[in-house]
């Protein structure tokens, strides 16, 4: 394989750097998306588990309420409440047969004084402990229920310590004689936790799957957006570089024109006047020198006015595009070029469009004066089919269109910058030329 040229290597390096930057943007976007995805996953896990726990707790409360009203309350006769052994044995058989199942591992029946009338743990029967505010409220309100995680450090719960963690639910009931009692059921908290995990397993996969699909769908759009941002950034950098290059070229041109034009004329005029002052000229020589000096001063003033127009363009908003183009035409006429100016409809153009057309005309007219050798120039501005149009057509020496890019690279940066400005505004710049057949430049800007 042949060696890459230096320009090709530079373009390849630049393209690699740009692609790397685009990849970097995409990686950061994807990383941010994954962080958000993981955060949402944690949030969904928490919400789903909490929903499962709440659902399991509510289910335990419902089971306890139904058990208390349907199984316990009908069997609370005076013998059970009094703690008669035969009655408690029958009550215990019913509890073990209908109530103590699954995750429900312990039951207690309290009276209003805090004495445990019945428990499936016989060592608790007959013992008395103080009732908490919630338990007292449930006891006084028939059918009222409450739940909490058991405090296994309390004396009445010492036999539940092996279970490690329990959910206790208590419901107020009444005996057949109307005496208020408190029925308390203890559920293994593991069942509540498993319910939360089951809810997580049920809801998490579709939720996380949808989020993952969303993340994957966004990646191509993010890639496209990153590429677009990179292209726009490169375009801005290119336009800025063109503007800087054009500004440098403009300063060099103005300095050159001042040095080679006005400065030389004034220097020559100064020498002529000094020679006249030091010599003994005749009246005829004085008159001839004064006439020549006046002519040369008028030429220098014209050159300075042209430079002033270049450096500080006329106020288009106040004077209008026609007046501004007339100033440019006057500069060509002072250079001996015949100018035909047509500006029908130019005054109705928006200020921003008029400024862009003037800037274009200024650059093209400058090239005509410097390079074309033209004898006649047409400057035409107006509007056509909803677009602003500028035409500058000269009968000069022209050039080969195929070398336009080469010409631009050899110092004609102004015209290239104008083309970029027009393109930024949605317009176009067209150059038609041929050797010996003049040059025609057309600029169009949408209204």
Short mmCIF file of C-alpha atoms in Angstrom, two decimals:
data_model
loop_
_atom_site.label_atom_id
_atom_site.label_comp_id
_atom_site.label_asym_id
_atom_site.label_seq_id
_atom_site.Cartn_x
_atom_site.Cartn_y
_atom_site.Cartn_z
CA UNK A 1 0.00 0.00 0.00
CA UNK A 2 1.21 3.50 -0.78
CA UNK A 3 1.98 6.00 1.89
CA UNK A 4 -0.78 8.37 2.97
CA UNK A 5 -0.26 11.98 2.03
CA UNK A 6 0.20 14.41 4.90
CA UNK A 7 -3.22 16.01 4.26
CA UNK A 8 -4.88 12.58 4.16
CA UNK A 9 -3.19 11.63 7.42
CA UNK A 10 -4.38 14.91 8.96
CA UNK A 11 -7.94 14.29 7.80
CA UNK A 12 -7.81 10.71 9.09
CA UNK A 13 -6.49 11.90 12.48
CA UNK A 14 -9.17 14.59 12.66
CA UNK A 15 -11.91 12.12 11.73
CA UNK A 16 -10.64 9.68 14.36
CA UNK A 17 -10.62 12.43 16.99
CA UNK A 18 -14.16 13.47 16.07
CA UNK A 19 -15.45 9.89 16.11
CA UNK A 20 -13.77 9.37 19.48
CA UNK A 21 -15.46 12.48 20.81
CA UNK A 22 -18.81 11.23 19.53
CA UNK A 23 -18.23 7.85 21.14
CA UNK A 24 -17.33 9.64 24.37
CA UNK A 25 -20.60 11.56 24.30
CA UNK A 26 -22.52 8.36 23.65
CA UNK A 27 -20.71 6.55 26.47
CA UNK A 28 -21.55 9.35 28.89
CA UNK A 29 -25.17 9.36 27.77
CA UNK A 30 -25.41 5.57 28.15
CA UNK A 31 -23.72 5.69 31.55
CA UNK A 32 -26.14 8.36 32.72
CA UNK A 33 -29.03 6.27 31.41
CA UNK A 34 -27.78 3.20 33.26
CA UNK A 35 -27.45 5.19 36.47
CA UNK A 36 -31.02 6.39 36.10
CA UNK A 37 -32.11 2.84 35.24
CA UNK A 38 -30.47 1.43 38.36
CA UNK A 39 -31.96 4.21 40.48
CA UNK A 40 -35.42 3.50 39.12
CA UNK A 41 -34.84 -0.22 39.65
CA UNK A 42 -34.03 0.42 43.31
CA UNK A 43 -37.08 2.65 43.64
CA UNK A 44 -39.33 0.06 41.96
CA UNK A 45 -37.90 -2.64 44.21
CA UNK A 46 -38.62 -0.58 47.31
CA UNK A 47 -42.13 0.37 46.20
CA UNK A 48 -42.99 -3.17 45.08
CA UNK A 49 -41.65 -4.74 48.27
CA UNK A 50 -43.45 -2.17 50.40
CA UNK A 51 -46.66 -2.77 48.49
CA UNK A 52 -46.25 -6.51 49.06
CA UNK A 53 -45.59 -5.98 52.78
CA UNK A 54 -48.63 -3.72 53.09
CA UNK A 55 -50.76 -6.22 51.24
CA UNK A 56 -49.54 -9.11 53.40
CA UNK A 57 -50.14 -7.09 56.58
CA UNK A 58 -53.65 -6.22 55.48
CA UNK A 59 -54.26 -9.87 54.62
CA UNK A 60 -53.11 -10.88 58.13
CA UNK A 61 -55.48 -8.34 59.66
CA UNK A 62 -58.38 -9.68 57.62
CA UNK A 63 -57.56 -13.28 58.57
CA UNK A 64 -57.38 -12.31 62.25
CA UNK A 65 -60.65 -10.38 62.08
CA UNK A 66 -62.51 -13.24 60.37
CA UNK A 67 -61.02 -15.75 62.82
CA UNK A 68 -61.93 -13.60 65.82
CA UNK A 69 -65.50 -13.02 64.72
CA UNK A 70 -66.18 -16.42 63.13
CA UNK A 71 -64.22 -18.90 65.28
CA UNK A 72 -63.21 -17.28 68.57
CA UNK A 73 -66.15 -15.08 69.54
CA UNK A 74 -68.87 -17.77 69.25
CA UNK A 75 -66.88 -20.01 71.65
CA UNK A 76 -66.30 -17.39 74.36
CA UNK A 77 -68.78 -18.66 76.90
CA UNK A 78 -68.57 -18.08 80.62
CA UNK A 79 -66.63 -21.32 81.22
CA UNK A 80 -63.83 -20.29 78.81
CA UNK A 81 -63.67 -16.80 80.26
CA UNK A 82 -63.51 -18.25 83.75
CA UNK A 83 -60.63 -20.53 82.70
CA UNK A 84 -62.30 -23.86 83.47
CA UNK A 85 -59.93 -26.65 82.30
CA UNK A 86 -62.50 -28.62 80.29
CA UNK A 87 -63.71 -25.51 78.50
CA UNK A 88 -60.15 -24.38 77.73
CA UNK A 89 -59.29 -27.85 76.38
CA UNK A 90 -62.22 -27.72 73.97
CA UNK A 91 -61.32 -24.15 73.01
CA UNK A 92 -57.68 -25.19 72.44
CA UNK A 93 -58.75 -28.04 70.15
CA UNK A 94 -60.81 -25.61 68.08
CA UNK A 95 -57.88 -23.17 67.84
CA UNK A 96 -55.45 -25.85 66.71
CA UNK A 97 -57.92 -27.23 64.22
CA UNK A 98 -59.22 -24.03 62.64
CA UNK A 99 -56.79 -21.22 63.49
CA UNK A 100 -53.17 -22.31 64.01
CA UNK A 101 -52.26 -22.92 60.38
CA UNK A 102 -49.61 -21.72 57.95
CA UNK A 103 -47.78 -18.60 59.11
CA UNK A 104 -50.12 -18.07 62.11
CA UNK A 105 -48.05 -19.59 64.93
CA UNK A 106 -49.34 -18.16 68.21
CA UNK A 107 -52.68 -16.92 69.63
CA UNK A 108 -53.53 -15.21 72.94
CA UNK A 109 -56.86 -14.26 74.51
CA UNK A 110 -56.78 -11.40 77.04
CA UNK A 111 -59.37 -10.00 79.41
CA UNK A 112 -59.71 -6.35 80.35
CA UNK A 113 -57.34 -6.69 83.35
CA UNK A 114 -54.48 -7.90 81.17
CA UNK A 115 -54.73 -11.55 82.20
CA UNK A 116 -54.11 -14.12 79.49
CA UNK A 117 -57.21 -16.29 79.53
CA UNK A 118 -55.99 -18.64 76.80
CA UNK A 119 -52.88 -19.24 74.66
CA UNK A 120 -51.67 -22.19 72.65
CA UNK A 121 -48.57 -21.79 74.85
CA UNK A 122 -50.04 -23.15 78.15
CA UNK A 123 -47.33 -21.56 80.28
CA UNK A 124 -48.81 -18.15 79.52
CA UNK A 125 -52.34 -19.00 80.71
CA UNK A 126 -53.23 -17.16 83.87
CA UNK A 127 -50.32 -14.71 83.72
CA UNK A 128 -51.08 -11.00 83.81
CA UNK A 129 -49.27 -8.20 81.96
CA UNK A 130 -50.07 -4.53 81.41
CA UNK A 131 -51.88 -3.72 78.15
CA UNK A 132 -50.58 -0.99 75.88
CA UNK A 133 -52.72 1.94 74.65
CA UNK A 134 -53.40 0.35 71.23
CA UNK A 135 -54.38 -2.94 72.84
CA UNK A 136 -56.72 -1.20 75.30
CA UNK A 137 -58.34 0.76 72.47
CA UNK A 138 -58.88 -2.43 70.42
CA UNK A 139 -60.29 -4.20 73.47
CA UNK A 140 -62.85 -1.47 74.12
CA UNK A 141 -63.94 -1.18 70.50
CA UNK A 142 -65.49 -4.41 69.30
CA UNK A 143 -64.34 -5.38 65.83
CA UNK A 144 -61.44 -2.89 65.92
CA UNK A 145 -58.11 -4.32 64.83
CA UNK A 146 -54.51 -3.13 64.82
CA UNK A 147 -51.15 -4.61 63.85
CA UNK A 148 -47.48 -4.10 64.63
CA UNK A 149 -44.18 -5.92 64.64
CA UNK A 150 -43.92 -7.76 67.93
CA UNK A 151 -41.56 -6.44 70.57
CA UNK A 152 -40.01 -9.74 71.65
CA UNK A 153 -38.30 -8.07 74.58
CA UNK A 154 -41.61 -7.67 76.42
CA UNK A 155 -42.26 -10.31 79.13
CA UNK A 156 -45.47 -11.64 77.57
CA UNK A 157 -43.53 -12.41 74.35
CA UNK A 158 -40.65 -14.35 75.88
CA UNK A 159 -41.87 -17.64 74.41
CA UNK A 160 -41.96 -16.13 70.89
CA UNK A 161 -38.24 -15.30 70.86
CA UNK A 162 -37.33 -18.43 68.80
CA UNK A 163 -39.41 -17.06 65.94
CA UNK A 164 -37.06 -14.00 65.81
CA UNK A 165 -39.61 -11.67 64.19
CA UNK A 166 -43.41 -11.77 64.29
CA UNK A 167 -46.32 -9.65 63.15
CA UNK A 168 -48.98 -9.41 65.80
CA UNK A 169 -52.59 -8.48 65.06
CA UNK A 170 -55.18 -7.92 67.78
CA UNK A 171 -58.96 -7.64 67.49
CA UNK A 172 -61.52 -6.67 70.12
CA UNK A 173 -64.15 -9.37 70.72
CA UNK A 174 -66.92 -9.97 73.29
CA UNK A 175 -67.90 -13.08 75.20
CA UNK A 176 -71.35 -14.50 75.07
CA UNK A 177 -72.03 -12.65 78.34
CA UNK A 178 -70.92 -9.31 76.79
CA UNK A 179 -67.54 -9.10 78.52
CA UNK A 180 -64.88 -7.36 76.33
CA UNK A 181 -61.92 -9.50 75.40
CA UNK A 182 -58.84 -9.08 73.20
CA UNK A 183 -57.87 -11.75 70.67
CA UNK A 184 -54.24 -11.59 69.53
CA UNK A 185 -52.71 -13.55 66.63
CA UNK A 186 -49.01 -13.79 65.80
CA UNK A 187 -47.81 -14.36 62.21
CA UNK A 188 -44.29 -15.24 61.09
CA UNK A 189 -42.84 -12.09 59.55
CA UNK A 190 -41.06 -14.25 57.00
CA UNK A 191 -44.40 -14.67 55.25
CA UNK A 192 -44.79 -10.90 55.05
CA UNK A 193 -41.26 -10.56 53.63
CA UNK A 194 -41.89 -13.32 51.10
CA UNK A 195 -45.06 -11.54 50.00
CA UNK A 196 -43.03 -8.39 49.39
CA UNK A 197 -40.44 -10.34 47.41
CA UNK A 198 -43.19 -12.03 45.43
CA UNK A 199 -44.62 -8.62 44.55
CA UNK A 200 -41.15 -7.47 43.50
CA UNK A 201 -40.67 -10.53 41.31
CA UNK A 202 -44.07 -9.99 39.76
CA UNK A 203 -43.80 -6.30 38.94
CA UNK A 204 -40.07 -5.72 38.56
CA UNK A 205 -39.31 -7.71 35.38
CA UNK A 206 -41.85 -5.95 33.12
CA UNK A 207 -41.02 -2.54 34.62
CA UNK A 208 -37.27 -2.98 34.30
CA UNK A 209 -37.70 -4.56 30.89
CA UNK A 210 -39.63 -1.53 29.68
CA UNK A 211 -36.96 0.81 31.08
CA UNK A 212 -34.21 -1.22 29.44
CA UNK A 213 -36.00 -1.18 26.09
CA UNK A 214 -36.40 2.59 26.44
CA UNK A 215 -32.68 2.93 27.12
CA UNK A 216 -31.79 0.78 24.09
CA UNK A 217 -34.19 2.73 21.87
CA UNK A 218 -32.63 6.01 22.96
CA UNK A 219 -29.06 4.97 22.13
CA UNK A 220 -29.42 5.34 18.30
CA UNK A 221 -31.09 8.72 18.78
CA UNK A 222 -28.34 9.74 21.19
CA UNK A 223 -25.71 8.64 18.65
CA UNK A 224 -27.41 10.66 15.93
CA UNK A 225 -27.73 13.68 18.21
CA UNK A 226 -24.08 13.44 19.25
CA UNK A 227 -22.99 13.27 15.60
CA UNK A 228 -25.18 16.26 14.80
CA UNK A 229 -23.77 18.26 17.70
CA UNK A 230 -20.25 17.38 16.59
CA UNK A 231 -21.00 18.44 13.00
CA UNK A 232 -22.45 21.73 14.16
CA UNK A 233 -19.47 22.34 16.41
CA UNK A 234 -17.06 21.63 13.55
CA UNK A 235 -19.08 23.94 11.29
CA UNK A 236 -18.92 26.74 13.86
CA UNK A 237 -15.18 26.25 14.22
CA UNK A 238 -14.78 26.31 10.43
CA UNK A 239 -16.84 29.51 10.12
CA UNK A 240 -14.89 31.12 12.93
CA UNK A 241 -11.58 30.21 11.27
CA UNK A 242 -12.84 31.60 7.95
CA UNK A 243 -13.86 34.81 9.70
CA UNK A 244 -10.45 35.14 11.34
CA UNK A 245 -8.66 34.43 8.05
CA UNK A 246 -10.87 36.88 6.18
CA UNK A 247 -10.29 39.55 8.84
CA UNK A 248 -6.50 39.10 8.58
CA UNK A 249 -6.67 39.28 4.79
CA UNK A 250 -8.84 42.40 5.00
CA UNK A 251 -6.38 44.16 7.28
CA UNK A 252 -3.50 43.27 4.99
CA UNK A 253 -5.45 44.52 1.96
CA UNK A 254 -6.32 47.84 3.58
CA UNK A 255 -2.74 48.34 4.76
CA UNK A 256 -1.48 47.54 1.26
CA UNK A 257 -3.91 49.92 -0.41
CA UNK A 258 -3.03 52.71 1.96
CA UNK A 259 0.71 52.16 1.49
CA UNK A 260 0.64 51.70 -2.27
CA UNK A 261 -2.09 54.25 -2.96
CA UNK A 262 -2.85 57.22 -0.76
CA UNK A 263 0.48 57.21 1.12
CA UNK A 264 2.48 57.11 -2.14
CA UNK A 265 0.33 59.84 -3.72
CA UNK A 266 0.65 62.13 -0.70
CA UNK A 267 4.39 61.45 -0.47
CA UNK A 268 4.88 62.32 -4.13
CA UNK A 269 2.74 65.44 -3.72
CA UNK A 270 4.81 66.47 -0.70
CA UNK A 271 8.05 66.13 -2.70
CA UNK A 272 6.61 68.18 -5.58
CA UNK A 273 5.45 70.96 -3.25
CA UNK A 274 8.82 71.01 -1.45
CA UNK A 275 10.64 71.24 -4.79
CA UNK A 276 8.37 74.11 -5.82
CA UNK A 277 8.96 75.87 -2.49
CA UNK A 278 12.75 75.57 -2.71
CA UNK A 279 12.99 76.48 -6.40
CA UNK A 280 12.00 79.55 -8.42
CA UNK A 281 8.98 78.39 -10.44
CA UNK A 282 7.25 80.58 -12.95
CA UNK A 283 3.59 81.50 -12.67
CA UNK A 284 2.74 78.85 -15.23
CA UNK A 285 4.58 76.16 -13.30
CA UNK A 286 2.80 77.20 -10.11
CA UNK A 287 -0.59 76.99 -11.80
CA UNK A 288 0.23 73.60 -13.32
CA UNK A 289 1.44 72.25 -9.93
CA UNK A 290 -1.67 73.52 -8.14
CA UNK A 291 -3.93 71.90 -10.73
CA UNK A 292 -2.01 68.62 -10.58
CA UNK A 293 -1.99 68.65 -6.76
CA UNK A 294 -5.73 69.26 -6.63
CA UNK A 295 -6.33 66.36 -9.02
CA UNK A 296 -4.12 64.03 -7.02
CA UNK A 297 -5.76 65.12 -3.73
CA UNK A 298 -9.21 64.42 -5.21
CA UNK A 299 -8.01 60.95 -6.18
CA UNK A 300 -6.62 60.31 -2.68
CA UNK A 301 -9.87 61.53 -1.10
CA UNK A 302 -11.80 59.14 -3.35
CA UNK A 303 -9.54 56.26 -2.36
CA UNK A 304 -9.95 57.10 1.32
CA UNK A 305 -13.75 57.27 0.94
CA UNK A 306 -13.69 53.82 -0.66
CA UNK A 307 -11.63 52.50 2.25
CA UNK A 308 -14.05 54.10 4.71
CA UNK A 309 -16.94 52.31 3.02
CA UNK A 310 -14.98 49.04 3.30
CA UNK A 311 -14.04 49.60 6.94
CA UNK A 312 -17.37 51.02 8.12
CA UNK A 313 -20.24 50.21 5.73
CA UNK A 314 -23.11 52.71 5.43
CA UNK A 315 -26.12 52.43 7.74
CA UNK A 316 -28.43 50.32 5.63
CA UNK A 317 -31.35 50.78 8.02
CA UNK A 318 -31.29 54.57 7.48
CA UNK A 319 -29.88 55.05 3.97
CA UNK A 320 -31.12 51.84 2.36
CA UNK A 321 -29.48 49.21 0.15
CA UNK A 322 -29.73 51.35 -2.99
CA UNK A 323 -27.62 54.12 -1.47
CA UNK A 324 -25.07 51.63 -0.17
CA UNK A 325 -24.72 49.95 -3.57
CA UNK A 326 -24.40 53.40 -5.21
CA UNK A 327 -21.36 54.03 -2.99
CA UNK A 328 -19.79 50.79 -4.20
CA UNK A 329 -20.58 51.68 -7.82
CA UNK A 330 -18.99 55.10 -7.36
CA UNK A 331 -15.77 53.44 -6.25
CA UNK A 332 -15.66 51.38 -9.46
CA UNK A 333 -16.41 54.45 -11.56
CA UNK A 334 -13.52 56.32 -9.97
CA UNK A 335 -11.36 53.39 -11.10
CA UNK A 336 -12.54 53.98 -14.70
CA UNK A 337 -15.08 51.14 -14.85
CA UNK A 338 -18.52 51.83 -16.28
CA UNK A 339 -21.25 50.65 -13.86
CA UNK A 340 -24.94 49.92 -14.52
CA UNK A 341 -26.91 49.84 -11.24
CA UNK A 342 -30.43 48.30 -11.06
CA UNK A 343 -32.12 48.21 -7.66
CA UNK A 344 -35.86 47.86 -8.29
CA UNK A 345 -37.44 46.43 -5.12
CA UNK A 346 -34.19 46.57 -3.13
CA UNK A 347 -35.56 49.13 -0.65
CA UNK A 348 -38.31 46.72 0.45
CA UNK A 349 -35.86 44.05 1.62
CA UNK A 350 -35.63 43.29 5.37
CA UNK A 351 -32.61 44.96 7.06
CA UNK A 352 -30.86 41.65 7.84
CA UNK A 353 -31.22 40.45 4.24
CA UNK A 354 -30.13 43.82 2.87
CA UNK A 355 -27.02 43.76 5.07
CA UNK A 356 -26.10 40.28 3.82
CA UNK A 357 -26.53 41.29 0.16
CA UNK A 358 -24.45 44.43 0.70
CA UNK A 359 -21.66 42.44 2.34
CA UNK A 360 -21.72 40.09 -0.65
CA UNK A 361 -21.70 42.96 -3.16
CA UNK A 362 -18.85 44.63 -1.28
CA UNK A 363 -16.64 41.54 -1.53
CA UNK A 364 -17.49 40.85 -5.20
CA UNK A 365 -16.96 44.49 -6.25
CA UNK A 366 -13.62 44.48 -4.47
CA UNK A 367 -12.56 41.41 -6.48
CA UNK A 368 -13.77 43.04 -9.70
CA UNK A 369 -11.68 46.14 -9.05
CA UNK A 370 -8.60 44.16 -8.05
CA UNK A 371 -8.53 41.23 -10.48
CA UNK A 372 -11.02 41.39 -13.34
CA UNK A 373 -9.69 44.16 -15.63
CA UNK A 374 -13.35 44.77 -16.54
CA UNK A 375 -14.59 47.78 -18.49
CA UNK A 376 -18.27 47.40 -17.63
CA UNK A 377 -20.08 45.96 -14.60
CA UNK A 378 -23.74 45.27 -13.87
CA UNK A 379 -24.89 45.44 -10.23
CA UNK A 380 -28.49 44.32 -9.80
CA UNK A 381 -30.41 43.84 -6.54
CA UNK A 382 -34.06 43.08 -5.91
CA UNK A 383 -36.48 40.28 -5.12
CA UNK A 384 -37.77 37.36 -7.16
CA UNK A 385 -40.17 34.56 -6.19
CA UNK A 386 -39.92 35.32 -2.51
CA UNK A 387 -36.12 35.46 -2.50
CA UNK A 388 -33.70 38.39 -2.35
CA UNK A 389 -31.33 38.36 -5.33
CA UNK A 390 -28.00 40.07 -6.00
CA UNK A 391 -26.18 39.86 -9.36
CA UNK A 392 -22.73 41.26 -10.14
CA UNK A 393 -21.76 40.64 -13.79
CA UNK A 394 -18.51 41.96 -15.30
CA UNK A 395 -16.94 41.69 -18.76
CA UNK A 396 -13.43 41.16 -17.43
CA UNK A 397 -10.84 38.49 -18.09
CA UNK A 398 -12.70 35.79 -16.14
CA UNK A 399 -11.06 32.56 -15.02
CA UNK A 400 -11.37 28.80 -15.18
CA UNK A 401 -14.20 27.70 -12.85
CA UNK A 402 -12.38 24.44 -12.12
CA UNK A 403 -9.68 26.46 -10.37
CA UNK A 404 -12.11 28.37 -8.14
CA UNK A 405 -11.17 26.27 -5.08
CA UNK A 406 -7.49 26.86 -5.81
CA UNK A 407 -8.11 30.58 -6.09
CA UNK A 408 -9.92 30.55 -2.79
CA UNK A 409 -7.06 28.75 -1.13
CA UNK A 410 -4.59 31.31 -2.50
CA UNK A 411 -6.02 34.33 -0.71
CA UNK A 412 -9.62 34.80 -1.85
CA UNK A 413 -10.97 33.97 1.56
CA UNK A 414 -13.57 36.75 1.55
CA UNK A 415 -15.74 35.18 -1.15
CA UNK A 416 -15.58 31.79 0.59
CA UNK A 417 -16.63 33.37 3.88
CA UNK A 418 -19.53 35.08 2.11
CA UNK A 419 -20.61 31.72 0.74
CA UNK A 420 -20.59 30.31 4.27
CA UNK A 421 -22.66 33.23 5.59
CA UNK A 422 -25.20 32.79 2.82
CA UNK A 423 -25.40 29.05 3.47
CA UNK A 424 -25.97 29.70 7.18
CA UNK A 425 -28.96 31.87 6.22
CA UNK A 426 -30.31 29.24 3.83
CA UNK A 427 -29.07 31.10 0.77
CA UNK A 428 -26.76 30.23 -2.11
CA UNK A 429 -23.78 31.78 -3.88
CA UNK A 430 -23.21 30.89 -7.54
CA UNK A 431 -20.12 31.87 -9.54
CA UNK A 432 -20.03 31.47 -13.32
CA UNK A 433 -16.84 32.32 -15.17
CA UNK A 434 -14.75 31.41 -18.19
CA UNK A 435 -11.37 32.71 -19.43
CA UNK A 436 -11.87 35.88 -21.48
CA UNK A 437 -15.67 35.88 -20.95
CA UNK A 438 -16.06 37.71 -17.65
CA UNK A 439 -17.52 36.58 -14.33
CA UNK A 440 -21.10 36.48 -13.06
CA UNK A 441 -21.79 36.13 -9.33
CA UNK A 442 -25.35 35.48 -8.11
CA UNK A 443 -26.44 35.45 -4.47
CA UNK A 444 -29.92 34.41 -3.29
CA UNK A 445 -31.33 34.66 0.22
CA UNK A 446 -34.78 33.42 1.31
CA UNK A 447 -37.09 36.15 2.62
#
